[in-house]
Coordinates of C-alpha atoms in Angstrom, one line a residue:
M1 CA 0.0 0.0 0.0
K2 CA 1.1 3.5 -0.7
F3 CA 0.3 6.5 1.5
R4 CA 0.5 10.2 1.1
L5 CA 1.6 12.5 3.9
D6 CA -0.2 15.8 4.6
Q7 CA 2.0 18.7 5.4
S8 CA 0.8 18.6 9.0
A9 CA 2.8 15.3 9.5
A10 CA 5.9 16.3 7.6
N11 CA 8.2 15.9 10.7
V12 CA 7.4 12.2 11.0
R13 CA 8.2 11.4 7.4
E14 CA 11.6 9.7 8.1
G15 CA 10.1 7.5 10.9
L16 CA 7.1 6.5 8.8
E17 CA 9.2 5.6 5.9
L18 CA 11.3 3.2 8.1
L19 CA 8.2 1.6 9.6
L20 CA 6.5 1.2 6.2
E21 CA 9.5 0.0 4.3
E22 CA 10.0 -3.1 6.5
R23 CA 6.3 -4.0 6.0
G24 CA 6.3 -3.6 2.2
H25 CA 4.5 -0.3 2.1
E26 CA 5.7 3.2 1.1
L27 CA 5.1 6.9 1.2
G28 CA 4.5 8.8 -1.9
T29 CA 6.9 11.6 -2.9
E30 CA 6.3 15.1 -1.7
G31 CA 4.1 17.1 -4.1
E32 CA 2.7 13.9 -5.7
S33 CA -1.0 14.3 -6.6
T34 CA -3.0 11.0 -6.4
P35 CA -6.7 10.4 -5.6
V36 CA -7.3 9.3 -2.0
R37 CA -9.0 6.1 -3.4
E38 CA -5.5 5.0 -4.4
Q39 CA -3.4 6.5 -1.7
P40 CA -4.8 7.3 1.8
V41 CA -3.7 10.7 3.2
I42 CA -2.1 10.8 6.6
C43 CA -2.7 13.9 8.8
W44 CA -1.4 14.7 12.3
E45 CA -3.3 17.1 14.5
Q46 CA -1.1 17.9 17.5
E47 CA -3.6 18.3 20.3
G48 CA -4.5 16.9 23.7
E49 CA -1.9 15.7 26.3
H50 CA -2.1 12.0 26.8
E51 CA -4.9 11.1 24.4
I52 CA -4.6 9.4 21.1
S53 CA -7.4 9.5 18.6
V54 CA -7.3 7.7 15.2
S55 CA -10.0 8.4 12.6
L56 CA -10.2 7.0 9.0
K57 CA -12.9 8.5 6.8
H58 CA -13.1 8.9 3.0
G59 CA -9.5 7.8 2.6
V60 CA -8.1 10.3 5.1
L61 CA -6.3 9.0 8.2
T62 CA -6.3 11.6 10.9
I63 CA -4.3 11.0 14.1
R64 CA -4.7 13.4 17.0
C65 CA -2.2 13.3 19.8
R66 CA 0.6 15.4 21.3
E67 CA 3.6 13.1 21.4
K68 CA 5.4 12.0 18.3
V69 CA 5.7 8.4 19.5
H70 CA 2.0 8.3 20.1
F71 CA 1.5 9.3 16.5
F72 CA 3.4 6.2 15.4
R73 CA 1.3 4.0 17.8
G74 CA -1.9 5.4 16.3
F75 CA -0.7 5.0 12.7
M76 CA 0.5 1.4 13.2
K77 CA -2.9 0.5 14.8
A78 CA -4.6 1.9 11.7
L79 CA -2.1 0.0 9.4
E80 CA -3.0 -3.2 11.1
Y81 CA -6.7 -2.5 10.6
L82 CA -6.2 -1.6 6.9
G83 CA -4.1 -4.8 6.4
T84 CA -6.9 -7.0 7.7
H85 CA -10.1 -5.2 6.7
A86 CA -9.5 -2.9 3.7
A87 CA -8.9 -3.7 0.1
D88 CA -7.5 -0.8 -1.9
S89 CA -10.6 -0.6 -4.1
E90 CA -12.8 -0.1 -1.0
L91 CA -10.6 2.4 0.8
E92 CA -13.0 5.3 0.6
L93 CA -15.7 3.2 2.2
Q94 CA -13.5 2.1 5.2
E95 CA -14.0 3.8 8.5
L96 CA -12.1 3.5 11.8
E97 CA -12.4 5.2 15.1
L98 CA -10.0 4.5 17.9
R99 CA -9.5 6.4 21.2
E100 CA -7.2 5.7 24.0
S101 CA -5.0 7.4 26.6
A102 CA -1.5 7.0 27.9
C103 CA -1.7 6.0 31.6
F104 CA 1.9 7.2 32.2
Q105 CA 4.0 10.1 31.3
S106 CA 6.8 7.7 30.2
S107 CA 6.7 4.0 29.5
G108 CA 9.4 1.9 28.0
A109 CA 11.9 -0.9 28.2
M110 CA 15.3 -1.5 29.6
L111 CA 17.5 -3.7 27.3
D112 CA 20.3 -5.6 29.0
C113 CA 23.4 -5.1 26.9
S114 CA 26.0 -6.4 29.5
R115 CA 25.5 -10.2 30.1
N116 CA 27.5 -11.6 27.2
G117 CA 24.6 -10.6 24.9
V118 CA 25.6 -7.1 23.8
L119 CA 23.0 -6.1 21.2
K120 CA 24.3 -5.0 17.8
V121 CA 23.3 -1.4 16.8
G122 CA 21.0 -2.7 14.1
K123 CA 19.1 -4.8 16.7
I124 CA 18.7 -1.8 19.0
K125 CA 17.3 0.2 16.1
E126 CA 14.9 -2.7 15.5
Y127 CA 13.7 -2.4 19.1
I128 CA 13.3 1.3 18.7
R129 CA 10.9 0.7 15.7
R130 CA 9.0 -1.9 17.7
M131 CA 8.7 0.4 20.7
A132 CA 7.5 3.2 18.4
S133 CA 4.8 0.9 17.1
L134 CA 3.7 0.3 20.7
G135 CA 3.8 4.0 21.7
M136 CA 6.6 3.5 24.2
N137 CA 8.7 6.7 24.6
L138 CA 11.5 5.6 26.9
M139 CA 14.4 3.2 26.3
M140 CA 17.2 2.4 28.8
L141 CA 20.3 0.6 27.6
Y142 CA 21.8 -1.3 30.5
T143 CA 25.6 -1.1 30.0
E144 CA 27.7 -2.1 33.0
E145 CA 31.0 -1.5 31.2
T146 CA 30.0 -2.2 27.6
Y147 CA 30.5 1.4 26.5
E148 CA 33.6 3.4 25.6
V149 CA 35.4 5.4 28.2
P150 CA 38.5 6.8 26.3
E151 CA 40.5 7.5 29.4
Y152 CA 40.3 3.9 30.5
P153 CA 41.1 1.6 27.5
Y154 CA 40.6 -1.6 29.5
F155 CA 37.0 -0.5 30.5
G156 CA 34.9 -3.0 28.5
A157 CA 37.8 -4.4 26.6
F158 CA 36.9 -7.5 24.6
R159 CA 33.3 -7.3 25.8
G160 CA 31.6 -5.8 22.7
R161 CA 31.5 -2.3 24.1
Y162 CA 29.8 0.5 22.1
T163 CA 31.7 3.4 20.8
R164 CA 30.3 6.9 21.3
E165 CA 29.5 7.1 17.6
E166 CA 27.4 3.9 17.8
L167 CA 25.5 5.2 20.8
K168 CA 24.9 8.6 19.1
S169 CA 23.6 6.7 16.0
C170 CA 21.1 4.9 18.2
D171 CA 20.1 8.2 19.9
D172 CA 19.6 9.9 16.5
Y173 CA 17.5 7.0 15.4
A174 CA 15.3 7.1 18.5
E175 CA 14.8 10.8 18.0
L176 CA 13.1 10.2 14.7
F177 CA 10.3 8.4 16.6
G178 CA 10.2 10.7 19.7
I179 CA 11.9 8.1 22.0
E180 CA 14.2 9.2 24.8
I181 CA 17.2 6.9 25.4
V182 CA 18.5 7.1 29.0
P183 CA 22.0 5.6 29.6
C184 CA 21.9 3.0 32.4
I185 CA 25.4 2.5 33.9
Q186 CA 26.9 1.2 37.2
T187 CA 28.7 3.5 39.6
L188 CA 29.1 1.3 42.6
A189 CA 28.6 -2.5 42.2
H190 CA 28.1 -5.0 39.3
L191 CA 31.5 -4.0 37.9
H192 CA 33.3 -7.3 38.2
T193 CA 34.2 -7.5 34.6
A194 CA 35.6 -4.0 34.5
L195 CA 37.5 -4.3 37.8
R196 CA 39.2 -7.6 37.0
W197 CA 42.0 -5.9 35.1
K198 CA 45.2 -5.3 37.0
T199 CA 45.1 -1.6 36.1
M200 CA 41.8 -1.3 38.1
Q201 CA 42.8 -3.2 41.2
G202 CA 43.3 -0.1 43.4
L203 CA 39.7 1.0 42.8
T204 CA 38.1 -2.0 44.4
D205 CA 36.3 -2.5 47.8
T206 CA 35.4 -6.1 46.8
P207 CA 36.0 -7.6 43.3
D208 CA 32.5 -6.4 42.3
I209 CA 32.3 -3.1 44.2
L210 CA 34.1 0.3 43.8
L211 CA 36.1 1.7 46.7
A212 CA 33.8 4.4 48.0
G213 CA 35.5 7.6 49.2
D214 CA 38.6 7.0 47.0
D215 CA 39.5 10.0 44.8
E216 CA 40.7 7.7 41.9
V217 CA 37.2 6.1 41.9
Y218 CA 35.6 9.4 41.4
R219 CA 37.9 10.2 38.5
L220 CA 36.8 7.0 36.9
I221 CA 33.1 7.8 37.5
D222 CA 33.7 11.3 36.1
A223 CA 35.0 9.8 32.9
M224 CA 32.0 7.4 32.7
I225 CA 29.5 10.1 33.1
S226 CA 31.4 12.4 30.7
S227 CA 31.3 9.6 28.1
V228 CA 27.6 8.8 28.2
S229 CA 26.5 12.5 28.6
S230 CA 28.2 13.2 25.3
A231 CA 26.5 10.3 23.5
F232 CA 22.8 11.0 24.3
R233 CA 20.4 13.9 24.1
S234 CA 18.8 13.0 27.3
R235 CA 20.0 14.8 30.4
R236 CA 19.0 11.9 32.5
V237 CA 21.3 9.0 33.6
H238 CA 20.7 5.9 35.6
L239 CA 23.6 5.4 38.0
G240 CA 22.7 1.8 39.1
M241 CA 24.1 1.3 42.6
D242 CA 22.0 -1.8 43.3
E243 CA 22.9 -5.0 45.1
A244 CA 26.1 -3.7 46.7
H245 CA 25.7 -6.3 49.4
E246 CA 29.3 -6.2 50.7
L247 CA 29.7 -2.4 50.5
G248 CA 32.3 -1.3 53.1
L249 CA 33.3 -4.8 54.0
G250 CA 36.4 -5.4 51.8
N251 CA 39.3 -3.1 51.2
Y252 CA 37.2 -0.2 52.5
L253 CA 37.0 -2.0 55.9
N254 CA 40.8 -2.6 55.9
K255 CA 41.4 1.1 55.1
N256 CA 38.8 2.8 57.3
G257 CA 37.6 0.3 59.9
Y258 CA 34.0 -0.5 60.1
Q259 CA 31.7 2.4 59.2
N260 CA 27.9 2.8 59.1
R261 CA 27.1 1.4 55.7
F262 CA 24.1 3.6 55.1
E263 CA 26.4 6.6 55.6
I264 CA 29.0 5.1 53.2
M265 CA 26.2 4.7 50.6
N266 CA 24.8 8.2 51.1
S267 CA 28.3 9.9 51.0
H268 CA 29.2 8.0 47.8
L269 CA 25.9 9.0 46.2
K270 CA 26.4 12.7 47.1
R271 CA 29.9 12.7 45.4
V272 CA 28.5 11.0 42.3
L273 CA 25.6 13.5 42.3
S274 CA 28.1 16.4 42.2
I275 CA 29.7 14.9 39.1
C276 CA 26.3 14.6 37.5
R277 CA 25.7 18.3 38.1
K278 CA 29.0 19.1 36.5
Y279 CA 27.7 17.6 33.2
G280 CA 24.2 18.8 33.6
M281 CA 22.8 15.3 34.2
E282 CA 19.8 14.4 36.3
P283 CA 20.5 11.0 38.1
M284 CA 18.3 8.1 39.1
I285 CA 19.4 5.0 41.1
W286 CA 18.0 1.6 41.9
S287 CA 16.4 1.9 45.3
D288 CA 17.1 -1.5 46.9
M289 CA 20.3 -0.6 48.9
Y290 CA 18.4 2.0 50.9
F291 CA 15.8 -0.6 51.8
R292 CA 18.3 -3.4 52.5
L293 CA 20.4 -1.3 54.8
K294 CA 17.2 -0.4 56.7
S295 CA 16.0 -4.0 56.9
P296 CA 17.1 -6.2 59.8
S297 CA 17.4 -9.1 57.4
G298 CA 19.0 -7.2 54.6
D299 CA 16.1 -8.0 52.3
Y300 CA 14.6 -5.6 49.9
Y301 CA 10.9 -6.4 50.2
D302 CA 10.3 -7.1 53.9
L303 CA 9.9 -3.5 55.3
P304 CA 6.4 -2.9 56.8
P305 CA 4.2 -0.1 55.5
E306 CA 4.8 2.0 58.6
T307 CA 8.6 2.0 58.3
D308 CA 10.1 5.4 59.3
F309 CA 13.3 6.5 57.5
S310 CA 13.7 9.7 59.6
D311 CA 16.5 8.1 61.7
L312 CA 18.7 7.7 58.6
P313 CA 20.8 10.3 56.9
E314 CA 18.8 12.5 54.6
F315 CA 18.5 11.1 51.1
P316 CA 20.1 13.6 48.6
E317 CA 17.7 15.9 46.7
G318 CA 17.6 15.7 43.0
V319 CA 17.9 11.9 42.7
A320 CA 15.1 9.8 41.4
M321 CA 14.6 6.3 42.8
V322 CA 13.8 3.3 40.6
Y323 CA 11.7 0.7 42.5
W324 CA 12.3 -2.7 40.8
D325 CA 10.1 -5.6 41.7
Y326 CA 9.5 -8.7 39.6
Y327 CA 8.3 -11.0 42.4
H328 CA 4.9 -10.1 43.7
D329 CA 1.4 -10.7 42.4
E330 CA -0.6 -8.7 44.9
K331 CA -1.5 -5.1 44.2
K332 CA -1.4 -4.1 47.9
H333 CA 2.3 -5.0 48.1
Y334 CA 3.1 -2.6 45.3
E335 CA 0.9 0.1 46.8
N336 CA 2.7 -0.2 50.1
Y337 CA 6.2 0.0 48.5
I338 CA 5.3 2.9 46.3
K339 CA 4.3 4.8 49.5
L340 CA 7.6 3.8 51.2
H341 CA 9.6 5.1 48.2
K342 CA 7.8 8.4 48.3
K343 CA 9.0 8.8 51.9
L344 CA 12.6 8.9 50.5
S345 CA 12.2 10.7 47.2
D346 CA 9.5 12.7 45.4
Q347 CA 10.7 11.1 42.2
T348 CA 9.9 7.4 41.8
L349 CA 10.0 5.3 38.7
F350 CA 8.9 1.6 38.6
A351 CA 10.6 -1.2 36.9
G352 CA 8.8 -4.5 36.3
G353 CA 10.2 -7.7 34.7
A354 CA 9.8 -9.3 31.3
W355 CA 10.9 -12.6 32.8
I356 CA 13.1 -13.7 30.0
W357 CA 15.8 -14.8 32.4
N358 CA 14.1 -18.0 33.7
G359 CA 16.5 -20.3 31.8
V360 CA 16.2 -21.4 28.1
A361 CA 12.5 -20.2 27.9
P362 CA 10.6 -17.2 29.1
N363 CA 8.3 -17.3 32.2
Y364 CA 5.3 -15.5 30.7
S365 CA 2.9 -16.7 33.4
W366 CA 4.8 -15.0 36.2
M367 CA 5.5 -11.9 33.9
A368 CA 1.8 -11.3 33.5
A369 CA 0.9 -12.2 37.1
T370 CA 3.4 -9.6 38.4
L371 CA 3.2 -6.8 35.8
M372 CA -0.5 -6.3 35.8
P373 CA -1.1 -5.6 39.5
A374 CA 2.1 -3.5 39.6
L375 CA 1.0 -1.3 36.7
D376 CA -2.5 -0.9 38.2
A377 CA -0.9 0.2 41.5
C378 CA 1.4 2.7 39.7
R379 CA -1.4 4.2 37.8
E380 CA -3.5 4.7 40.9
N381 CA -0.7 6.0 43.1
G382 CA 0.9 8.7 41.0
V383 CA 3.9 6.8 39.6
S384 CA 4.3 8.5 36.2
E385 CA 7.2 6.6 34.7
V386 CA 7.3 2.8 34.2
I387 CA 9.7 0.5 32.4
C388 CA 9.9 -3.3 31.7
T389 CA 13.3 -4.9 32.2
F390 CA 14.8 -7.4 29.8
W391 CA 17.6 -9.0 31.7
Q392 CA 19.9 -11.5 30.1
D393 CA 21.2 -13.4 33.1
N394 CA 23.4 -16.4 32.8
G395 CA 24.8 -15.6 29.4
A396 CA 21.6 -14.6 27.6
E397 CA 20.2 -18.1 27.5
T398 CA 16.8 -16.9 26.4
P399 CA 16.9 -14.8 23.2
M400 CA 15.7 -11.3 24.0
T401 CA 13.2 -11.6 21.1
A402 CA 11.4 -14.2 23.1
G403 CA 10.3 -11.3 25.2
N404 CA 8.2 -9.8 22.4
L405 CA 5.0 -11.0 24.2
S406 CA 6.2 -9.3 27.4
L407 CA 7.0 -6.1 25.6
T408 CA 3.6 -6.0 23.9
T409 CA 1.7 -7.0 27.1
F410 CA 3.4 -4.3 29.1
A411 CA 2.9 -1.6 26.4
E412 CA -0.8 -2.4 25.9
A413 CA -1.3 -2.2 29.7
C414 CA 0.2 1.3 29.6
F415 CA -2.7 2.6 27.6
S416 CA -6.4 2.7 28.5
V417 CA -9.4 2.6 26.3
E418 CA -12.6 4.6 26.9
N419 CA -14.0 2.1 29.4
G420 CA -10.9 2.1 31.6
L421 CA -7.8 0.1 31.8
Q422 CA -7.9 -2.9 29.5
D423 CA -8.5 -6.3 31.0
E424 CA -5.8 -9.0 30.8
E425 CA -7.3 -10.6 27.7
Q426 CA -7.2 -7.3 25.8
R427 CA -3.6 -6.5 26.9
G428 CA -1.3 -7.8 24.2
N429 CA -4.2 -8.1 21.7
G430 CA -3.7 -11.2 19.6
D431 CA -4.3 -9.6 16.2
Y432 CA -1.8 -6.8 17.0
M433 CA 0.7 -9.3 18.3
E434 CA 0.5 -11.2 15.0
F435 CA 0.8 -7.9 13.0
L436 CA 3.9 -6.9 14.9
W437 CA 5.7 -10.2 15.4
G438 CA 4.3 -12.6 12.8
D439 CA 2.6 -14.9 15.2
G440 CA -0.4 -14.4 17.4
R441 CA -0.6 -14.2 21.2
D442 CA -1.6 -17.9 21.6
A443 CA 1.5 -19.0 19.6
W444 CA 3.8 -17.0 21.8
W445 CA 2.2 -18.3 25.0
L446 CA 3.3 -21.8 24.0
L447 CA 6.9 -20.9 25.1
D448 CA 5.6 -20.6 28.6
R449 CA 4.8 -24.3 28.7
F450 CA 8.5 -25.2 28.7
D451 CA 8.7 -24.4 32.4
N452 CA 5.2 -23.9 33.7
V453 CA 4.5 -27.6 34.3
P454 CA 2.5 -29.5 37.0
G455 CA 4.2 -28.9 40.3
A456 CA 5.6 -25.5 39.4
G457 CA 2.9 -23.7 41.5
K458 CA 0.4 -21.1 40.4
N459 CA 1.8 -19.1 37.5
N460 CA 5.2 -20.7 38.0
R461 CA 5.8 -18.1 40.8
Y462 CA 9.0 -19.8 42.0
A463 CA 10.6 -19.7 38.5
D464 CA 11.1 -23.4 38.2
N465 CA 13.0 -24.3 35.0
P466 CA 13.0 -28.0 34.2
S467 CA 13.7 -27.2 30.5
K468 CA 17.1 -26.0 31.7
F469 CA 18.1 -28.5 34.3
L470 CA 16.9 -31.5 32.2
L471 CA 18.8 -30.1 29.2
Y472 CA 22.1 -29.7 31.1
Q473 CA 22.0 -32.8 33.3
D474 CA 24.1 -35.8 32.2
V475 CA 21.4 -38.2 30.9
M476 CA 23.4 -41.2 32.1
L477 CA 23.7 -39.9 35.6
G478 CA 20.2 -38.5 35.9
L479 CA 21.0 -36.0 38.6
F480 CA 17.4 -34.6 38.6
D481 CA 15.5 -37.8 37.8
E482 CA 14.2 -38.2 41.3
Q483 CA 13.2 -34.5 41.5
I484 CA 10.9 -35.0 38.5
R485 CA 9.7 -38.5 39.2
D486 CA 6.0 -37.4 39.5

C-alpha cells in the first residue's frame, strides 16, 4: 500500500518511511497528486496531552495526539486495521475510530546489553521501531562497562562495548520516533568484569564493588558520566548502585575500619551527584540498597508499610529512585512499596520484569501475574514513569526476542481505552501481536509451557526451569530424575 503525507505530518516522514518499508509499504513523494481512493492521506493534529485519537474517513487517516511516538502507535494500529479489513478498491468506504489514553508520562523498556549478549546497533534500532509501534517513549540501555570510556582503555575491553559514535547513532534514530534513550550504567557494584583488570585493582572494595571515598574512583566515574553524557540527548542518567551487598566490608574496611554502611552509601551518592551536576545530568538509582540497609534481614521487600526513615541520613535531593520488583502478584504490596519510596524521594519510577531470564525459555505466566497488579498500583498511586526490564542473566540463555510477548503485554497495559484500563485478555491483543511479530498471542504463549509444568505452582511463581536442568544434566547420571519422578 502507498500512502501520502499531509504537510501537518511532515516531521514524522523519516520515521514513517522506516516503519512502512519493513512491511512492504511506502510513502508517496512530496508534491505527488494522487486520488485518495488510491493512496490514503495521513494527517497529524497535535492536540491533547495523553490522548490518542485515530480516525479513518473517506480515505483520510487523521491522528490526533501530542507526542510523536503516540502518532506512530496510532498509525500502526490503523495500518494493522487496513491490512486485515481494507482492500485498496474499497478504501473510501472504510471507517475506523479508535480512542485511548496513555496512563503514564513515560513507559518503555530496559534492554540488558551487558550479560554476554551485547545487542548490535541494528538490533537496538529494530527495538526502537517496535517500541514506536507500541507507543513507548523511553528506552534504557543497561551497560555495566560495555561502552567506551576513552581515558580507561581496559574498561569494557573484549566485551563488545559500544563506541560513542554507535550510541549517538542509536540516539539519533530514537529521536526520529520521539523516544528518549537514557543511559543506564553502574557507579558502585556490578562492575566485576571492569575491575578484574590489573590496572583497576586499586579501585576495588570487593571484586565487584568500587572503593567508596577514594579519589581515583571518582575520577573513573567522572570519565564514565562524561562519556555517556556526550553520546545522548537525554539529560538523565541511571547510575545503578544496586545489590552492593558487601559495601564497606572489603578493602574499605581494611582502610577505614567499620563504618555505618548507610552513611557510606549516602556519602558516595552525594559525590557522584556532584559529578552529574558538572555535566548537567539528572540522576536516578535503583532503590534496593536504601531498603536493604534499613531492613534487619538485609532483604529488599520485607519492610512494613509504617517504616520510618527519619532516623537515617537524609536522602540527597535531585535523585530519582527506581523501584524494581519482579516477584509479587498482589496489588497491595506494590501500593505499600510505592508509598515507602515516596518517603525517601519525590521522584519514583517503577521497573517490572519481562521474565526472559528463567532459563532457556521465558516465564510469561509470572510476567503477567506480576506486571498487571504493579501497573495498576502505579497508575492509581501517582507513579508517572514505568519500564519493563529485559535481563539477560546467565549468558543470555533466552533470546531477547522471546520477550516480544512481554513487551507487547506491558505496552498495551500502559494505555487505557474509553471504558478504563484494558483487562488482561485485551492486553497484548492477539491480532496486533501477529501484526507486529508474525505470530499471534496464543502461539507466543506456547513458550511458557517449557517451564510452567505441573508442580511449578500457580503461574510458576518460583521460576522453576525444568527445561534448563533437564537439558544440562548428564542423561546417564540422571541427577534430577528423582526430582521430577512425579
